[in-house]
Amino acid sequence: KCWYNGNIMSSLNVNTIAEYTSGNGVTIDGVLIKDNTVDSVPEVDQWHLTSDRSNDNSVITANLSRFDDGIAVGYSGTGMTESSGIFSFPSTGIWSVRAMITMQSHEDHSQGVYIIGTDDNFSSETTLANIHVAHRATSTGAEVRNGYGEVIVDITDTSNRKIKFQVFGQNDGDDVMSGSSTRMVTGFTFQRLGKT
């Protein structure tokens, strides 16, 4: 023991701290340690479309890359895994999934992106959000607009609960979803908010 400003300061040296109540984990200074994970470790990951995508109403599967240009960090933590447009989460928890979409249209219609989720590795799926990017073409050409959407998902199983993004409403050969190799024009952000 030692004294500091009138208070007793102590240190505890141990090799193992076990759970008092099995399955609850151990909380140290407000931080939960459970099942070999620290619940307060930040997880955030950001991806973007690296080039334009024209007249295609399918799942976005190509030209996806982690956004880490300039001072952009790309990710903190373990990071998402992407395969054929399907995003898998690195850990269980409550996650925010956000999408920023930039599109241009030469027709008077809406287009955008669905955020689609699954709880059985896409044997079935649910449309969680419609991000409508409303367009009204003018006599001078196409208009370019942005849309933004977010869903909060409960990832209790990283093998089966996943996310993908699908374009809708691109009905003309000149309809374009905008991408960039150096800027965040169309992109997706995944952030873990807490434990499930």
mmCIF file of C-alpha atoms in Angstrom:
data_model
loop_
_atom_site.group_PDB
_atom_site.id
_atom_site.type_symbol
_atom_site.label_atom_id
_atom_site.label_comp_id
_atom_site.label_asym_id
_atom_site.label_seq_id
_atom_site.Cartn_x
_atom_site.Cartn_y
_atom_site.Cartn_z
ATOM 1 C CA LYS A 1 0.000 0.000 0.000
ATOM 2 C CA CYS A 2 1.023 3.594 -0.560
ATOM 3 C CA TRP A 3 -0.546 6.950 0.185
ATOM 4 C CA TYR A 4 -1.544 9.586 -2.412
ATOM 5 C CA ASN A 5 -3.332 12.814 -1.390
ATOM 6 C CA GLY A 6 -4.523 11.158 1.787
ATOM 7 C CA ASN A 7 -5.894 8.069 0.041
ATOM 8 C CA ILE A 8 -4.612 4.526 0.179
ATOM 9 C CA MET A 9 -3.406 3.433 -3.280
ATOM 10 C CA SER A 10 -3.149 -0.313 -3.869
ATOM 11 C CA SER A 11 -2.257 -2.671 -6.671
ATOM 12 C CA LEU A 12 -3.491 -6.212 -7.193
ATOM 13 C CA ASN A 13 -1.219 -8.688 -8.938
ATOM 14 C CA VAL A 14 -2.970 -11.842 -10.193
ATOM 15 C CA ASN A 15 -2.592 -14.274 -13.062
ATOM 16 C CA THR A 16 -6.286 -15.098 -13.524
ATOM 17 C CA ILE A 17 -9.589 -13.378 -12.756
ATOM 18 C CA ALA A 18 -12.519 -15.793 -12.983
ATOM 19 C CA GLU A 19 -16.224 -15.030 -13.321
ATOM 20 C CA TYR A 20 -18.049 -15.036 -9.982
ATOM 21 C CA THR A 21 -21.313 -15.894 -11.757
ATOM 22 C CA SER A 22 -20.667 -18.230 -14.678
ATOM 23 C CA GLY A 23 -21.519 -16.733 -18.070
ATOM 24 C CA ASN A 24 -21.761 -13.096 -16.962
ATOM 25 C CA GLY A 25 -18.196 -12.081 -17.700
ATOM 26 C CA VAL A 26 -16.038 -9.734 -15.634
ATOM 27 C CA THR A 27 -16.561 -5.959 -15.497
ATOM 28 C CA ILE A 28 -13.539 -3.779 -14.778
ATOM 29 C CA ASP A 29 -14.098 -0.028 -14.506
ATOM 30 C CA GLY A 30 -17.287 -0.325 -16.560
ATOM 31 C CA VAL A 31 -15.750 -2.487 -19.300
ATOM 32 C CA LEU A 32 -17.228 -5.960 -19.756
ATOM 33 C CA ILE A 33 -14.827 -8.783 -20.592
ATOM 34 C CA LYS A 34 -16.710 -11.895 -21.650
ATOM 35 C CA ASP A 35 -15.895 -14.980 -23.720
ATOM 36 C CA ASN A 36 -12.475 -13.694 -24.745
ATOM 37 C CA THR A 37 -13.832 -10.349 -25.987
ATOM 38 C CA VAL A 38 -13.863 -6.836 -24.559
ATOM 39 C CA ASP A 39 -17.301 -5.359 -25.133
ATOM 40 C CA SER A 40 -16.125 -1.756 -25.441
ATOM 41 C CA VAL A 41 -13.636 -2.398 -28.268
ATOM 42 C CA PRO A 42 -14.733 -0.108 -31.140
ATOM 43 C CA GLU A 43 -15.689 -1.700 -34.444
ATOM 44 C CA VAL A 44 -16.280 0.539 -37.441
ATOM 45 C CA ASP A 45 -15.694 -0.117 -41.125
ATOM 46 C CA GLN A 46 -16.324 1.967 -44.239
ATOM 47 C CA TRP A 47 -16.543 0.773 -47.851
ATOM 48 C CA HIS A 48 -17.148 2.614 -51.093
ATOM 49 C CA LEU A 49 -17.993 2.072 -54.753
ATOM 50 C CA THR A 50 -14.776 2.709 -56.676
ATOM 51 C CA SER A 51 -16.274 3.364 -60.140
ATOM 52 C CA ASP A 52 -19.578 4.233 -61.818
ATOM 53 C CA ARG A 53 -22.211 1.529 -62.240
ATOM 54 C CA SER A 54 -24.696 1.885 -65.092
ATOM 55 C CA ASN A 55 -28.229 0.535 -65.653
ATOM 56 C CA ASP A 56 -27.966 -2.463 -63.337
ATOM 57 C CA ASN A 57 -30.718 -3.440 -60.881
ATOM 58 C CA SER A 58 -28.814 -6.249 -59.175
ATOM 59 C CA VAL A 59 -26.872 -6.668 -55.941
ATOM 60 C CA ILE A 60 -23.712 -4.545 -55.844
ATOM 61 C CA THR A 61 -20.967 -7.160 -56.148
ATOM 62 C CA ALA A 62 -18.084 -5.418 -57.918
ATOM 63 C CA ASN A 63 -15.827 -2.403 -57.429
ATOM 64 C CA LEU A 64 -16.265 -2.410 -53.654
ATOM 65 C CA SER A 65 -13.278 -1.431 -51.559
ATOM 66 C CA ARG A 66 -12.543 -0.316 -48.032
ATOM 67 C CA PHE A 67 -12.302 3.492 -47.990
ATOM 68 C CA ASP A 68 -8.841 4.388 -46.688
ATOM 69 C CA ASP A 69 -7.616 7.197 -48.946
ATOM 70 C CA GLY A 70 -5.813 10.197 -47.452
ATOM 71 C CA ILE A 71 -6.555 10.438 -43.742
ATOM 72 C CA ALA A 72 -9.640 8.192 -44.047
ATOM 73 C CA VAL A 73 -9.029 5.346 -41.611
ATOM 74 C CA GLY A 74 -10.981 2.619 -43.428
ATOM 75 C CA TYR A 75 -11.721 0.590 -40.319
ATOM 76 C CA SER A 76 -11.014 0.153 -36.632
ATOM 77 C CA GLY A 77 -11.207 -3.248 -35.018
ATOM 78 C CA THR A 78 -11.420 -6.436 -37.057
ATOM 79 C CA GLY A 79 -13.377 -5.096 -40.040
ATOM 80 C CA MET A 80 -16.155 -6.486 -42.215
ATOM 81 C CA THR A 81 -15.692 -9.275 -44.739
ATOM 82 C CA GLU A 82 -17.162 -8.874 -48.233
ATOM 83 C CA SER A 83 -17.704 -11.676 -50.755
ATOM 84 C CA SER A 84 -19.792 -11.302 -53.944
ATOM 85 C CA GLY A 85 -21.513 -8.283 -52.423
ATOM 86 C CA ILE A 86 -22.432 -10.019 -49.156
ATOM 87 C CA PHE A 87 -21.083 -8.355 -46.022
ATOM 88 C CA SER A 88 -20.336 -10.501 -42.964
ATOM 89 C CA PHE A 89 -19.854 -9.043 -39.498
ATOM 90 C CA PRO A 90 -16.691 -9.701 -37.466
ATOM 91 C CA SER A 91 -18.485 -10.016 -34.137
ATOM 92 C CA THR A 92 -21.902 -10.290 -32.582
ATOM 93 C CA GLY A 93 -23.609 -7.170 -31.288
ATOM 94 C CA ILE A 94 -25.984 -4.373 -32.176
ATOM 95 C CA TRP A 95 -24.725 -2.765 -35.399
ATOM 96 C CA SER A 96 -25.570 0.350 -37.387
ATOM 97 C CA VAL A 97 -25.565 -0.137 -41.171
ATOM 98 C CA ARG A 98 -25.527 3.142 -43.129
ATOM 99 C CA ALA A 99 -25.530 3.821 -46.862
ATOM 100 C CA MET A 100 -24.852 7.031 -48.793
ATOM 101 C CA ILE A 101 -25.930 6.754 -52.428
ATOM 102 C CA THR A 102 -25.213 9.097 -55.352
ATOM 103 C CA MET A 103 -27.077 8.566 -58.621
ATOM 104 C CA GLN A 104 -27.930 10.348 -61.837
ATOM 105 C CA SER A 105 -30.918 9.704 -64.041
ATOM 106 C CA HIS A 106 -32.031 10.681 -67.533
ATOM 107 C CA GLU A 107 -35.652 9.769 -66.829
ATOM 108 C CA ASP A 108 -38.416 11.039 -64.571
ATOM 109 C CA HIS A 109 -38.421 8.251 -62.003
ATOM 110 C CA SER A 110 -36.990 7.209 -58.659
ATOM 111 C CA GLN A 111 -34.089 4.893 -58.197
ATOM 112 C CA GLY A 112 -32.042 3.892 -55.230
ATOM 113 C CA VAL A 113 -30.746 1.032 -53.132
ATOM 114 C CA TYR A 114 -32.302 -1.591 -50.878
ATOM 115 C CA ILE A 115 -30.492 -2.625 -47.703
ATOM 116 C CA ILE A 116 -31.242 -6.357 -47.484
ATOM 117 C CA GLY A 117 -30.591 -8.604 -44.492
ATOM 118 C CA THR A 118 -30.738 -12.291 -43.721
ATOM 119 C CA ASP A 119 -30.723 -14.507 -40.648
ATOM 120 C CA ASP A 120 -30.043 -17.751 -42.555
ATOM 121 C CA ASN A 121 -27.109 -16.891 -44.847
ATOM 122 C CA PHE A 122 -29.475 -15.724 -47.630
ATOM 123 C CA SER A 123 -31.579 -18.841 -47.900
ATOM 124 C CA SER A 124 -34.208 -16.169 -47.264
ATOM 125 C CA GLU A 125 -33.930 -12.395 -46.998
ATOM 126 C CA THR A 126 -35.722 -9.259 -45.833
ATOM 127 C CA THR A 127 -35.616 -5.758 -47.318
ATOM 128 C CA LEU A 128 -34.729 -3.636 -44.301
ATOM 129 C CA ALA A 129 -34.589 -0.190 -45.942
ATOM 130 C CA ASN A 130 -35.403 1.539 -49.216
ATOM 131 C CA ILE A 131 -33.087 4.440 -49.945
ATOM 132 C CA HIS A 132 -34.931 6.374 -52.648
ATOM 133 C CA VAL A 133 -32.879 8.850 -54.624
ATOM 134 C CA ALA A 134 -35.629 10.852 -56.342
ATOM 135 C CA HIS A 135 -34.756 12.096 -59.799
ATOM 136 C CA ARG A 136 -36.431 14.382 -62.266
ATOM 137 C CA ALA A 137 -34.533 14.708 -65.501
ATOM 138 C CA THR A 138 -34.448 18.163 -67.042
ATOM 139 C CA SER A 139 -34.294 19.321 -70.628
ATOM 140 C CA THR A 140 -30.599 20.039 -70.168
ATOM 141 C CA GLY A 141 -29.732 16.516 -69.046
ATOM 142 C CA ALA A 142 -29.594 14.367 -65.951
ATOM 143 C CA GLU A 143 -29.784 15.451 -62.352
ATOM 144 C CA VAL A 144 -27.411 14.043 -59.744
ATOM 145 C CA ARG A 145 -28.737 13.531 -56.237
ATOM 146 C CA ASN A 146 -27.880 11.792 -52.978
ATOM 147 C CA GLY A 147 -29.831 9.498 -50.714
ATOM 148 C CA TYR A 148 -29.008 8.293 -47.214
ATOM 149 C CA GLY A 149 -30.363 5.478 -45.063
ATOM 150 C CA GLU A 150 -29.600 3.573 -41.893
ATOM 151 C CA VAL A 151 -30.800 0.430 -40.130
ATOM 152 C CA ILE A 152 -29.858 -0.988 -36.726
ATOM 153 C CA VAL A 153 -29.410 -4.756 -36.799
ATOM 154 C CA ASP A 154 -28.967 -7.398 -34.113
ATOM 155 C CA ILE A 155 -26.132 -9.731 -35.094
ATOM 156 C CA THR A 156 -26.491 -12.729 -32.803
ATOM 157 C CA ASP A 157 -24.838 -15.111 -35.299
ATOM 158 C CA THR A 158 -22.033 -13.960 -37.610
ATOM 159 C CA SER A 159 -22.337 -17.054 -39.817
ATOM 160 C CA ASN A 160 -25.973 -16.450 -40.784
ATOM 161 C CA ARG A 161 -26.845 -12.787 -40.176
ATOM 162 C CA LYS A 162 -25.500 -10.721 -43.078
ATOM 163 C CA ILE A 163 -26.176 -7.678 -45.264
ATOM 164 C CA LYS A 164 -26.162 -6.823 -48.977
ATOM 165 C CA PHE A 165 -27.114 -3.802 -51.088
ATOM 166 C CA GLN A 166 -29.257 -3.993 -54.241
ATOM 167 C CA VAL A 167 -29.938 -1.265 -56.797
ATOM 168 C CA PHE A 168 -33.480 -0.578 -58.004
ATOM 169 C CA GLY A 169 -35.079 1.729 -60.594
ATOM 170 C CA GLN A 170 -32.242 2.016 -63.122
ATOM 171 C CA ASN A 171 -34.397 1.759 -66.239
ATOM 172 C CA ASP A 172 -32.351 3.664 -68.763
ATOM 173 C CA GLY A 173 -28.932 2.997 -70.266
ATOM 174 C CA ASP A 174 -27.775 6.400 -69.079
ATOM 175 C CA ASP A 175 -28.796 5.823 -65.442
ATOM 176 C CA VAL A 176 -25.657 5.795 -63.303
ATOM 177 C CA MET A 177 -24.759 5.048 -59.709
ATOM 178 C CA SER A 178 -21.710 7.212 -59.113
ATOM 179 C CA GLY A 179 -18.453 5.859 -57.725
ATOM 180 C CA SER A 180 -14.928 7.137 -57.263
ATOM 181 C CA SER A 181 -11.586 5.511 -56.600
ATOM 182 C CA THR A 182 -10.438 8.418 -54.416
ATOM 183 C CA ARG A 183 -13.588 9.863 -52.793
ATOM 184 C CA MET A 184 -16.613 8.710 -50.815
ATOM 185 C CA VAL A 185 -19.365 9.198 -53.386
ATOM 186 C CA THR A 186 -21.398 6.042 -52.831
ATOM 187 C CA GLY A 187 -20.492 4.091 -49.731
ATOM 188 C CA PHE A 188 -21.452 1.977 -46.747
ATOM 189 C CA THR A 189 -20.563 2.290 -43.070
ATOM 190 C CA PHE A 190 -20.819 -0.452 -40.460
ATOM 191 C CA GLN A 191 -20.478 0.439 -36.772
ATOM 192 C CA ARG A 192 -20.889 -1.748 -33.721
ATOM 193 C CA LEU A 193 -22.936 0.062 -31.079
ATOM 194 C CA GLY A 194 -22.874 -2.476 -28.268
ATOM 195 C CA LYS A 195 -23.511 -6.023 -27.222
ATOM 196 C CA THR A 196 -26.506 -8.002 -28.429
#
